[in-house]
Tab-separated table of C-alpha atoms in Angstrom:
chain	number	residue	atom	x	y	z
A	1	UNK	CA	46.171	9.525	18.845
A	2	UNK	CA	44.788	6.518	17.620
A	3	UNK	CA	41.243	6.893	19.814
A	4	UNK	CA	41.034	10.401	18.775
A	5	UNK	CA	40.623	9.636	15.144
A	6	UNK	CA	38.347	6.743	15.917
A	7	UNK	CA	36.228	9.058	17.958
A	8	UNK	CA	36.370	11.441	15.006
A	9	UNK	CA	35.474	8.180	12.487
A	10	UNK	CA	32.855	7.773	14.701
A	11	UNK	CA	30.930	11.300	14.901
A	12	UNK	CA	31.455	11.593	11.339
A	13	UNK	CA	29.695	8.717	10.840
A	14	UNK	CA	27.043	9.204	13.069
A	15	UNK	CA	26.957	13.161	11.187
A	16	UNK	CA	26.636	11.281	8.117
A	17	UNK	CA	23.958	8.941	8.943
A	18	UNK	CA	21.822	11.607	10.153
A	19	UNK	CA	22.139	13.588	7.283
A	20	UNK	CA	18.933	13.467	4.924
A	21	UNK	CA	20.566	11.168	1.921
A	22	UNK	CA	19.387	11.828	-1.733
A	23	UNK	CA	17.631	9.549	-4.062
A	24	UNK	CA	19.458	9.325	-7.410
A	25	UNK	CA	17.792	10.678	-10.368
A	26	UNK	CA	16.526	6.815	-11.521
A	27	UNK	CA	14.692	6.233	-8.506
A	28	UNK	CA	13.616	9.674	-8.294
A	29	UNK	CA	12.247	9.025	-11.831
A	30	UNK	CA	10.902	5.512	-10.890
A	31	UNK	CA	8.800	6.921	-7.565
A	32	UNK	CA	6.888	9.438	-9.872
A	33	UNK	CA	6.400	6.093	-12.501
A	34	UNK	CA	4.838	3.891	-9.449
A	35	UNK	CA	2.896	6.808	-8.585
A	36	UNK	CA	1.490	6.676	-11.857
A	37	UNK	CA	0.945	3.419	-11.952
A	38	UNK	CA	-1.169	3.579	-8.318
A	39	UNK	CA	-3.895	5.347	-10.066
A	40	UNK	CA	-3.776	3.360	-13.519
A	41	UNK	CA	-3.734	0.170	-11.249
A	42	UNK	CA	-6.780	1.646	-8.717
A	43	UNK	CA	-9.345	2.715	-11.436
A	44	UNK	CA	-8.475	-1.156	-13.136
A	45	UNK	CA	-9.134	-2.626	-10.103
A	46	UNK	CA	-12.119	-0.721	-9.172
A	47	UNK	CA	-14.509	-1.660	-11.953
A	48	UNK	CA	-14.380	-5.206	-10.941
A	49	UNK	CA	-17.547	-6.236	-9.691
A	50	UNK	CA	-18.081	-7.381	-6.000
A	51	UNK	CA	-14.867	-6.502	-4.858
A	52	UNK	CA	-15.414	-4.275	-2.101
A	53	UNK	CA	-12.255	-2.964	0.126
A	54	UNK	CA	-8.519	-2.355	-2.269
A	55	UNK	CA	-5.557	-2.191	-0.629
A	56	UNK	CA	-2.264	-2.075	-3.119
A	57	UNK	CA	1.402	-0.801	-2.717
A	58	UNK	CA	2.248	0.678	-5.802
A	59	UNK	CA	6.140	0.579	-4.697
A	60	UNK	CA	5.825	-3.246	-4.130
A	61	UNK	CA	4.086	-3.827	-7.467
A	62	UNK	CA	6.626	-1.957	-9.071
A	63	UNK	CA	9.258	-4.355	-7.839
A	64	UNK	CA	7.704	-7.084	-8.671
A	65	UNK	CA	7.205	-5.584	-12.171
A	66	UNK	CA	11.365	-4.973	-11.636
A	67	UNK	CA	11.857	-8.909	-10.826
A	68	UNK	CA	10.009	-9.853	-14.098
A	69	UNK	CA	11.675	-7.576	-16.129
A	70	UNK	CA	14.959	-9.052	-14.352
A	71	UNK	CA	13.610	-12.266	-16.105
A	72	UNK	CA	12.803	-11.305	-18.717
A	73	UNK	CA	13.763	-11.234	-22.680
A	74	UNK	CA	13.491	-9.200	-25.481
A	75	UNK	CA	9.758	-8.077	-26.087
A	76	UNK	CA	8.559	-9.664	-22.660
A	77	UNK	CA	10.612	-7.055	-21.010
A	78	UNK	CA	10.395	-4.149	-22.576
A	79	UNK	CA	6.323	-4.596	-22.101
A	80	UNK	CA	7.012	-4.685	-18.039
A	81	UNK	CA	8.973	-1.518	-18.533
A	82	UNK	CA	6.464	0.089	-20.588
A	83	UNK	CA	3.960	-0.903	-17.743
A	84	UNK	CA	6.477	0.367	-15.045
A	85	UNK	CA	6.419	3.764	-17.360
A	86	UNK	CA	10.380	3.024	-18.154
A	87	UNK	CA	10.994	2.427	-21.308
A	88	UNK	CA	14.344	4.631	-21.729
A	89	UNK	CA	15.528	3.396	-18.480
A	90	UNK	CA	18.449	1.290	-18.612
A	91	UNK	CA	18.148	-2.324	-17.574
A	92	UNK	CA	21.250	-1.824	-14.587
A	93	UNK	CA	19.356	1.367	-13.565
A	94	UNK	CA	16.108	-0.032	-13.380
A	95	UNK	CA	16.427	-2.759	-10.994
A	96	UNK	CA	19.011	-0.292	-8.769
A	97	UNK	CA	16.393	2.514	-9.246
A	98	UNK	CA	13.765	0.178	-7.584
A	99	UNK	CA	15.898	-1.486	-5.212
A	100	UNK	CA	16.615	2.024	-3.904
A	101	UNK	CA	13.174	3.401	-3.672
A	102	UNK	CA	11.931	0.267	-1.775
A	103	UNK	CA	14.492	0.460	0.417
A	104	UNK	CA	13.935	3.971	1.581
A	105	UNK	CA	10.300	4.021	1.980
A	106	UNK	CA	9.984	0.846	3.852
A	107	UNK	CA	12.643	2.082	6.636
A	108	UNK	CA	10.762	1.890	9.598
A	109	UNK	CA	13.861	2.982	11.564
A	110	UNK	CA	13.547	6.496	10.082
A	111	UNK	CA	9.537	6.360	9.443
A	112	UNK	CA	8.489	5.215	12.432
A	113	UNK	CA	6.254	3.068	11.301
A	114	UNK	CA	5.976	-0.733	10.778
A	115	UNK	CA	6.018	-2.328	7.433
A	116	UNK	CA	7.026	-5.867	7.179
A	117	UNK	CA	7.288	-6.939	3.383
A	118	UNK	CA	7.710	-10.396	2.387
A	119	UNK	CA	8.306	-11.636	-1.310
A	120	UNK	CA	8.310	-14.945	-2.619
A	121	UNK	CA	8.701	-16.705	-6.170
A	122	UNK	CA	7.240	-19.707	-6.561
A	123	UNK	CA	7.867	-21.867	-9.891
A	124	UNK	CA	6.430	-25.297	-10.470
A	125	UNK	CA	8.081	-28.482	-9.392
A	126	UNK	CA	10.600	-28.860	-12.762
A	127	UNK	CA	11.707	-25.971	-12.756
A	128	UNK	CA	15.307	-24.643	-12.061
A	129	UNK	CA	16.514	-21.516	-11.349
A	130	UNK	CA	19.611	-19.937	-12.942
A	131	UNK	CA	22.144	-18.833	-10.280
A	132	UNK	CA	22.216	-15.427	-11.972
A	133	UNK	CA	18.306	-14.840	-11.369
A	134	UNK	CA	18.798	-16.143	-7.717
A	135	UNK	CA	21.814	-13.739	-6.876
A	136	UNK	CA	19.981	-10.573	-8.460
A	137	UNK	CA	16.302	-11.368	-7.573
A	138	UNK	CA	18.138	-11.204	-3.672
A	139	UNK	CA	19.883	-8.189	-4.307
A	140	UNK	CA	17.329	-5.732	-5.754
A	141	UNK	CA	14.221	-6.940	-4.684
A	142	UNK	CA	14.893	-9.298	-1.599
A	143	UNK	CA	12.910	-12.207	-3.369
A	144	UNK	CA	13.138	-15.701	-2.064
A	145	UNK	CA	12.370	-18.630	-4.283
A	146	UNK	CA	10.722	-21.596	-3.926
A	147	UNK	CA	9.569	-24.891	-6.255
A	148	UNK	CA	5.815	-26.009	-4.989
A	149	UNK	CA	4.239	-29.281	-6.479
A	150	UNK	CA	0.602	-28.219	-7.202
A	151	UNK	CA	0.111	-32.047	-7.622
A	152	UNK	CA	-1.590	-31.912	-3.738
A	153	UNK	CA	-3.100	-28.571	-4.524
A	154	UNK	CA	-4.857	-28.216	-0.961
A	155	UNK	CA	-0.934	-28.750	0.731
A	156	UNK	CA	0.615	-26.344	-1.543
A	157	UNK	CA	-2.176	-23.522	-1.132
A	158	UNK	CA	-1.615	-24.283	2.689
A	159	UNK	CA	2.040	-24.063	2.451
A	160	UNK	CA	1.364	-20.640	0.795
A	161	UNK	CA	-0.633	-18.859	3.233
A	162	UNK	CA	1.637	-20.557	5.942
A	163	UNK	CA	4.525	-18.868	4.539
A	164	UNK	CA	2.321	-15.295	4.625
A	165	UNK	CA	1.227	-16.061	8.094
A	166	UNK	CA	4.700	-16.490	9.419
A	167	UNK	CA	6.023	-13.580	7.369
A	168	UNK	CA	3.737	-11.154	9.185
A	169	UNK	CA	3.750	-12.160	12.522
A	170	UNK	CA	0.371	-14.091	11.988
A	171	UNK	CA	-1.141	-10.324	10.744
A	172	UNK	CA	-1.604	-12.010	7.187
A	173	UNK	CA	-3.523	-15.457	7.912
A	174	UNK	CA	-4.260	-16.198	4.259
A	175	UNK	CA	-3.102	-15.400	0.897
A	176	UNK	CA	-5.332	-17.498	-1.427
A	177	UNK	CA	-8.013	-20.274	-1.041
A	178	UNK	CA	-7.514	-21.613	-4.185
A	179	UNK	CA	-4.920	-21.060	-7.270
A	180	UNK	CA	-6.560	-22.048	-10.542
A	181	UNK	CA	-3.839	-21.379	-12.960
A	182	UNK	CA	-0.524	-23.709	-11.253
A	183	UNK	CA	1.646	-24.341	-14.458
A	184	UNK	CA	3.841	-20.422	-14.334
A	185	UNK	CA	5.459	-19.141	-12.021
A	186	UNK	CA	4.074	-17.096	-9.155
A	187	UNK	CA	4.694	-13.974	-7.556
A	188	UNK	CA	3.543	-13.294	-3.629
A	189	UNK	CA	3.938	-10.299	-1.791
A	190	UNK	CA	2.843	-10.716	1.809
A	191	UNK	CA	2.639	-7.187	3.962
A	192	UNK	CA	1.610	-6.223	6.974
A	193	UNK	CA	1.646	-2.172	7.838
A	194	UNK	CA	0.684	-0.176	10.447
A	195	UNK	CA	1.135	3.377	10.840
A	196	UNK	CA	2.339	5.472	14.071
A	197	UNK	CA	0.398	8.729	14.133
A	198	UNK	CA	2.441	11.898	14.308
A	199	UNK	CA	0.110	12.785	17.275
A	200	UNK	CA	-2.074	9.838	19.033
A	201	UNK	CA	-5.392	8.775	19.681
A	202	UNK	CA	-6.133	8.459	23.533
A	203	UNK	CA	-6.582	4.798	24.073
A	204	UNK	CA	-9.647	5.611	26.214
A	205	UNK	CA	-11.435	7.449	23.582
A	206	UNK	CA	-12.736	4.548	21.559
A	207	UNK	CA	-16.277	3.520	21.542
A	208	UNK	CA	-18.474	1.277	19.440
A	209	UNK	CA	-20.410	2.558	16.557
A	210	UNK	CA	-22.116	2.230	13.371
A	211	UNK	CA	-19.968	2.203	9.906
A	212	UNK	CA	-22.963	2.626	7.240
A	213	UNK	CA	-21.558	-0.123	4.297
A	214	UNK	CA	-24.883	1.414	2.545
A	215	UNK	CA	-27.483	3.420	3.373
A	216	UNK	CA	-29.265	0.070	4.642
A	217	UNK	CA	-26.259	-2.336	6.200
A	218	UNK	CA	-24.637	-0.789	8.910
A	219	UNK	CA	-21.697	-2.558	10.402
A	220	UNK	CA	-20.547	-2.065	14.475
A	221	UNK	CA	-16.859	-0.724	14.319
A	222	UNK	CA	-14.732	0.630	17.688
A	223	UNK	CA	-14.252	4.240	16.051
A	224	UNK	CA	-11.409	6.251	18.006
A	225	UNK	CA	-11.605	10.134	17.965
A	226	UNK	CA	-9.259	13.089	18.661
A	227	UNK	CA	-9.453	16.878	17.884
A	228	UNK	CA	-6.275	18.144	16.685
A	229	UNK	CA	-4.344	20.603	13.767
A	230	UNK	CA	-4.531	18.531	10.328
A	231	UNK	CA	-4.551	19.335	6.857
A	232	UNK	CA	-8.391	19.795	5.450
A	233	UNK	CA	-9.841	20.548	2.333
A	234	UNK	CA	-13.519	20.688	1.574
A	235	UNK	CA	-14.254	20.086	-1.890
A	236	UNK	CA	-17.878	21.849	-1.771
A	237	UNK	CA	-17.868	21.541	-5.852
A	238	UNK	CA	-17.364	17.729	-5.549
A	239	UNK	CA	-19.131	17.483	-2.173
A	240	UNK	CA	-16.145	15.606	-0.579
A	241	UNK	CA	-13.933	16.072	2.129
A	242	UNK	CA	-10.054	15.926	2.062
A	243	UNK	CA	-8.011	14.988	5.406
A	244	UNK	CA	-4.195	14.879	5.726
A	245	UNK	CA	-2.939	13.202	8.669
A	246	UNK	CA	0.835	12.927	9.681
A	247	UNK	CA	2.823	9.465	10.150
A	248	UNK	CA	5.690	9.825	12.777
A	249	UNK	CA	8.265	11.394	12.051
A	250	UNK	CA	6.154	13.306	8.948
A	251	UNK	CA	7.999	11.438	6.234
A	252	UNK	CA	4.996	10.006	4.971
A	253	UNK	CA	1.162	10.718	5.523
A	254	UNK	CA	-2.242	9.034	5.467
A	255	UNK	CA	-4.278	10.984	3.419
A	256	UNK	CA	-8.532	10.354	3.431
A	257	UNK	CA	-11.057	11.337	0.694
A	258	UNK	CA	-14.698	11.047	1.992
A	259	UNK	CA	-17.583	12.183	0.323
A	260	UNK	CA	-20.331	14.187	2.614
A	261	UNK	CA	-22.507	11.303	2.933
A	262	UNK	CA	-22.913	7.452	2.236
A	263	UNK	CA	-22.770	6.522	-1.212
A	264	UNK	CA	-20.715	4.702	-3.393
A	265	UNK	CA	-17.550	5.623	-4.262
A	266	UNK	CA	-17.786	5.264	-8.459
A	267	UNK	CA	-18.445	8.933	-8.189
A	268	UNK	CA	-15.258	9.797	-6.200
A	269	UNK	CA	-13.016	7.407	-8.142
A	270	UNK	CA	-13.665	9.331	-11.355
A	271	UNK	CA	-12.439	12.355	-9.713
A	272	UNK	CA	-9.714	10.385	-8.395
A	273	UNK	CA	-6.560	11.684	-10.804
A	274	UNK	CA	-3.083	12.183	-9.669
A	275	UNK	CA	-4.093	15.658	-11.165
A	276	UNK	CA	-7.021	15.944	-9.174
A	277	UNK	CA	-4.843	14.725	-5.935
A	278	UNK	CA	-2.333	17.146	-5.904
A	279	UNK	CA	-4.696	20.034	-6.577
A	280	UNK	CA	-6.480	18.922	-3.582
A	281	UNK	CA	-3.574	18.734	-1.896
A	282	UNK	CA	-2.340	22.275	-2.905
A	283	UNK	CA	-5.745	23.362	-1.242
A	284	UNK	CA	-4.972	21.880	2.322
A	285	UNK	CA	-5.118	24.657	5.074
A	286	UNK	CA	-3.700	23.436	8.724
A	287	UNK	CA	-7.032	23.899	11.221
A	288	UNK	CA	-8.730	22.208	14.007
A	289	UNK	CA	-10.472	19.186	13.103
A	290	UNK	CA	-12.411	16.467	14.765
A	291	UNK	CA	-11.631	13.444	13.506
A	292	UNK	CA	-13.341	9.610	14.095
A	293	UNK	CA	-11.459	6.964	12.522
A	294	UNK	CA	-12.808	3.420	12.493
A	295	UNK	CA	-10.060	1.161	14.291
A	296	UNK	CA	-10.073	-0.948	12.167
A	297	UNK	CA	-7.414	-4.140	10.981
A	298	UNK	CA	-8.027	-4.921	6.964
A	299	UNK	CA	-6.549	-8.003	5.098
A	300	UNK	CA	-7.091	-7.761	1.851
A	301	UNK	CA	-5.593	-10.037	-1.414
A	302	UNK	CA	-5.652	-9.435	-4.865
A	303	UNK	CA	-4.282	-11.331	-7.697
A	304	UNK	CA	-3.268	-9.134	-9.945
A	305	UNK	CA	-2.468	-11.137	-13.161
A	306	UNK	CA	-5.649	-9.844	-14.895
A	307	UNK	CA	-5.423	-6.285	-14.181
A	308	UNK	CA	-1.697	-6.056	-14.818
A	309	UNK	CA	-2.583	-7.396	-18.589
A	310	UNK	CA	-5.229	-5.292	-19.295
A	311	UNK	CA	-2.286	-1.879	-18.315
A	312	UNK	CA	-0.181	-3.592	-20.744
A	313	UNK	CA	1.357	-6.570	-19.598
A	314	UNK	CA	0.478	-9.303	-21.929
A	315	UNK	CA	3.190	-11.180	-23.505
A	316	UNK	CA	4.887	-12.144	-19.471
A	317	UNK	CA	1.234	-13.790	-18.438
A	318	UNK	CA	1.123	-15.535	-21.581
A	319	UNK	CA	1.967	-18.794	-22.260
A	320	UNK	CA	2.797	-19.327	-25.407
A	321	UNK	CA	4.456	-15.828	-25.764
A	322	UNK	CA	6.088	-15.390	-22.543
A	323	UNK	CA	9.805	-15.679	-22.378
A	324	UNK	CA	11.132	-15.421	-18.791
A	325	UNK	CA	13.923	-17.960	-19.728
A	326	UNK	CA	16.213	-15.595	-17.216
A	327	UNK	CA	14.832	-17.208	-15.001
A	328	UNK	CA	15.068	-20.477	-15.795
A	329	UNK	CA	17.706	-20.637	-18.576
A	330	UNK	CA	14.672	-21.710	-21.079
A	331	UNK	CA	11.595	-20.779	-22.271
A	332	UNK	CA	9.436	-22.837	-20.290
A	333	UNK	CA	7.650	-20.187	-18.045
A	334	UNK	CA	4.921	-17.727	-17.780
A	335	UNK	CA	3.275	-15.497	-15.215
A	336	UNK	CA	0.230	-17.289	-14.003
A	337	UNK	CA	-0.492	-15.314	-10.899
A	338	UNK	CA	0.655	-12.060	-8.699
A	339	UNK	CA	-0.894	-12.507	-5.448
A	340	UNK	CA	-0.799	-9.152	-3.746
A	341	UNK	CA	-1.827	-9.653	-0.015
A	342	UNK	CA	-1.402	-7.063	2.813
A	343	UNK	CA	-2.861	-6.777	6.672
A	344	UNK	CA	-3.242	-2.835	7.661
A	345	UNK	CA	-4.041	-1.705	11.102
A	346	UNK	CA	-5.127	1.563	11.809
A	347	UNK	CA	-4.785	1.922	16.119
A	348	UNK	CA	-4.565	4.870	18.812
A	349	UNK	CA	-0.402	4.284	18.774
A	350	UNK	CA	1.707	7.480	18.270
A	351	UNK	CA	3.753	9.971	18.896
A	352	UNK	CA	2.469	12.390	22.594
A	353	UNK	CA	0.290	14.870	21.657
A	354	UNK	CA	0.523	18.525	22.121
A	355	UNK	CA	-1.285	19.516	25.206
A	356	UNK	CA	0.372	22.990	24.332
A	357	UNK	CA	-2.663	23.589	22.540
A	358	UNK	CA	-5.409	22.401	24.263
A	359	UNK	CA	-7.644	24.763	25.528
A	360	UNK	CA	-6.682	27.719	22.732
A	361	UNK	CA	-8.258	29.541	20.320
A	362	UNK	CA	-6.258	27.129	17.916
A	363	UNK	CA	-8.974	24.263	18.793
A	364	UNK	CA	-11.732	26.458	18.435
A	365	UNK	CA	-14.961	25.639	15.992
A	366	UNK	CA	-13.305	22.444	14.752
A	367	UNK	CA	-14.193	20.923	11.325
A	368	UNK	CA	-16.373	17.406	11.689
A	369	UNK	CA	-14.143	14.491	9.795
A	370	UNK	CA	-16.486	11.277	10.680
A	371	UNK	CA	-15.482	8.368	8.859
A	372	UNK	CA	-18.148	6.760	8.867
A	373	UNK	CA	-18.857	5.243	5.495
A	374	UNK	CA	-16.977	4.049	2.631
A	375	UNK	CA	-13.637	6.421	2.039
A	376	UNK	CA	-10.608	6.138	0.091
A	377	UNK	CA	-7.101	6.594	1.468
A	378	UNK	CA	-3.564	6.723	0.420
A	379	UNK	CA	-0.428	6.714	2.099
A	380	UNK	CA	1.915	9.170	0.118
A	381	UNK	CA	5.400	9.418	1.115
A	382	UNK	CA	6.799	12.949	1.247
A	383	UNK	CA	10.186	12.592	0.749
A	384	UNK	CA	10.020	11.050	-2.397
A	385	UNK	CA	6.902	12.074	-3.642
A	386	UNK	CA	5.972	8.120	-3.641
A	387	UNK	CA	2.770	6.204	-3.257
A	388	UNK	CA	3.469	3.870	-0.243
A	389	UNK	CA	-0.829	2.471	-0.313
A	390	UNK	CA	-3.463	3.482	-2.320
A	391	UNK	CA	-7.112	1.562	-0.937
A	392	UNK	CA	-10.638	1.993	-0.376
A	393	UNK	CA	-12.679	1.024	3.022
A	394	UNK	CA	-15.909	0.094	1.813
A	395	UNK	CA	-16.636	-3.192	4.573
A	396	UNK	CA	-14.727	-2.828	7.230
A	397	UNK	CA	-15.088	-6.184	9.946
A	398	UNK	CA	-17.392	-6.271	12.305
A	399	UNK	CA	-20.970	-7.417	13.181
A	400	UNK	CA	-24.179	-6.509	11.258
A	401	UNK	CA	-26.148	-3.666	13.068
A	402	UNK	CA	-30.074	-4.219	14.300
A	403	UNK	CA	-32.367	-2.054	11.877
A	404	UNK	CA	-33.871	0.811	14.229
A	405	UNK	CA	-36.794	2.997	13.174
């Protein structure tokens, strides 16, 4: 009798796990705030001069928002909240809110994909960290903490970027070459993500060609092709071109916005509204199209100390107004950096593809998606309506191009 109700025990668990589990209303509520803040962050970021490919993860900046608020005091944290877009959210639902949303999108058991996410405190030499901080920081947002002595600056920068590289499987080599401001405390998130195509690329169909950077530096890029049924919008108003392409599993998607022809993207970016998204979104029809994708690895670091200020976060990066003394027990820290560092790989890996269709009127007259120039992406998770990456691919790596005639 006793096996029989194990067994049962068992299938009901195994019913249960399979079952698609709800978010709770807060981190419902906190994936459409991070969404937000993807586009607030993006448009911030992109009017910085010389700073050619983004990549951020709006749900990782979100929880590091989430740790400093944990920190936090009085005026200091309601301003992260405000930033987060959570203002009436309770402190206990917050963090549990975020802890929750992070947790579900980075699953790569159920997404199929990989996403390894490293994140690391760092506060200066004399600090200490209250027990409290150190229990909670673990619990919601899977922070580890570390003192560094910025005394040797060259060892502690190197003891930084060794802790990325090891994080990511050596996909991350380097976080910073330099940290100017080394009297705060530190955030560091350290990703690496790769997604697994709903439908593959065939590993034989990659060839070497030309990525136009401008319309007079061309980069050579290995650029992998397949025809298959996507999502696809043209946006003949706005001369762009909208692709949707399924992750495994089709919990989350990679989703490309291309204009017709080389040029820079300021144009596209002020068309680029969560508005504008989901109305091009709403315009996807499922048809045959062609697509070229540069394959392409991208590491790309931001500190985002500056830009987070100038959305609203002033008091935390502040020294002499910053008061973050639950972290320390005293007010004797502020934010000096929020190094945001992540390694993407876009390969041929995937799911088979349906040969079903191959050969049918389904594939006929395809529609041209050639990625070859600068694009924007995102990857937007459908379940919970969540921004996982929002970037742009203006320089991808490879070698300068001869000029032909």
């Amino acid at each position: 009798m006793r096996v029989i109700s194990l067994v049962a025990l068992c299938l009901l668990a195994v019913a249960a796990s399979g079952e698609d589990a709800k978010l709770s209303t807060h981190a419902t509520a906190l994936a459409d705030h991070s969404a937000s803040l993807a586009f607030s962050l993006y448009h911030n970021m992109a009017k910085e001069k010389d700073l050619e490919n983004i990549l951020i993860s709006p749900v990782v900046v979100a929880s590091s928002l989430g740790l400093v608020a944990l920190g936090g005091k009085s005026s200091t944290a309601s301003q992260v909240k405000a930033v987060i877009g959570a203002n009436k959210v309770k402190d206990e639902h917050l963090h549990a809110g975020l802890s929750e949303l992070l947790t579900e999108v980075s699953n790569s058991t159920s997404r199929n994909v990989t996403w390894k996410i490293s994140n690391r405190l760092y506060g200066p030499s004399s600090v200490n960290f209250v027990d409290d901080f150190v229990k909670n920081s673990k619990k919601h947002y899977n922070y580890e903490h570390s003192k560094i002595n910025f005394r040797d600056k060259r060892s502690a920068v190197n003891a930084i970027n060794e802790w990325a590289a090891k994080s990511t499987d050596g996909k991350l080599p380097e976080v910073t070459k330099d940290v100017e401001k080394t009297d705060g405390a530190m955030i560091v998130n350290a990703m690496f993500f790769k997604p697994h195509w709903d439908e593959k690329f065939h590993h034989k169909m990659v060839d070497n060609r030309g990525f136009l950077v401008t319309r007079s530096f061309t980069i050579s890029v290995p650029m992998m092709h397949r025809t298959g049924l996507y999502g696809f919008h043209e946006d003949t108003e706005n001369r762009l071109f909208v692709l949707n392409m399924p992750l495994a599993h089709k919990m989350s998607s990679m989703v490309f916005i291309m204009p017709y022809h080389v040029e820079s993207l300021d144009r596209l970016e002020k068309l680029l509204t969560r508005k504008q998204l989901d109305t091009w979104l709403s315009k996807l029809e499922e048809r045959a199209v062609a697509v070229s994708l540069p394959k392409v690895s991208m590491e790309v670091s931001h500190n985002l100390q500056k830009h987070l200020a100038e959305l609203g976060l002033t008091e935390a990066v502040d020294k002499s107004k910053a008061d973050l003394s639950n972290i320390s027990g005293k007010k004797d820290l502020y934010l000096s950096n929020v190094f945001h560092a992540s390694a993407l790989e876009w390969d041929t890996e995937g799911n088979p593809f349906d040969t079903s269709i191959f050969g049918t009127e389904k594939l006929r007259n395809p529609k041209l998606f050639y990625a070859d120039h600068p694009f924007i992406f995102l990857v937007k998770d459908n379940k919970t309506n969540s921004i996982l990456f929002i970037g742009r691919l203006v320089r991808p790596k490879g070698d300068k191009m001869r000029d032909e005639l």
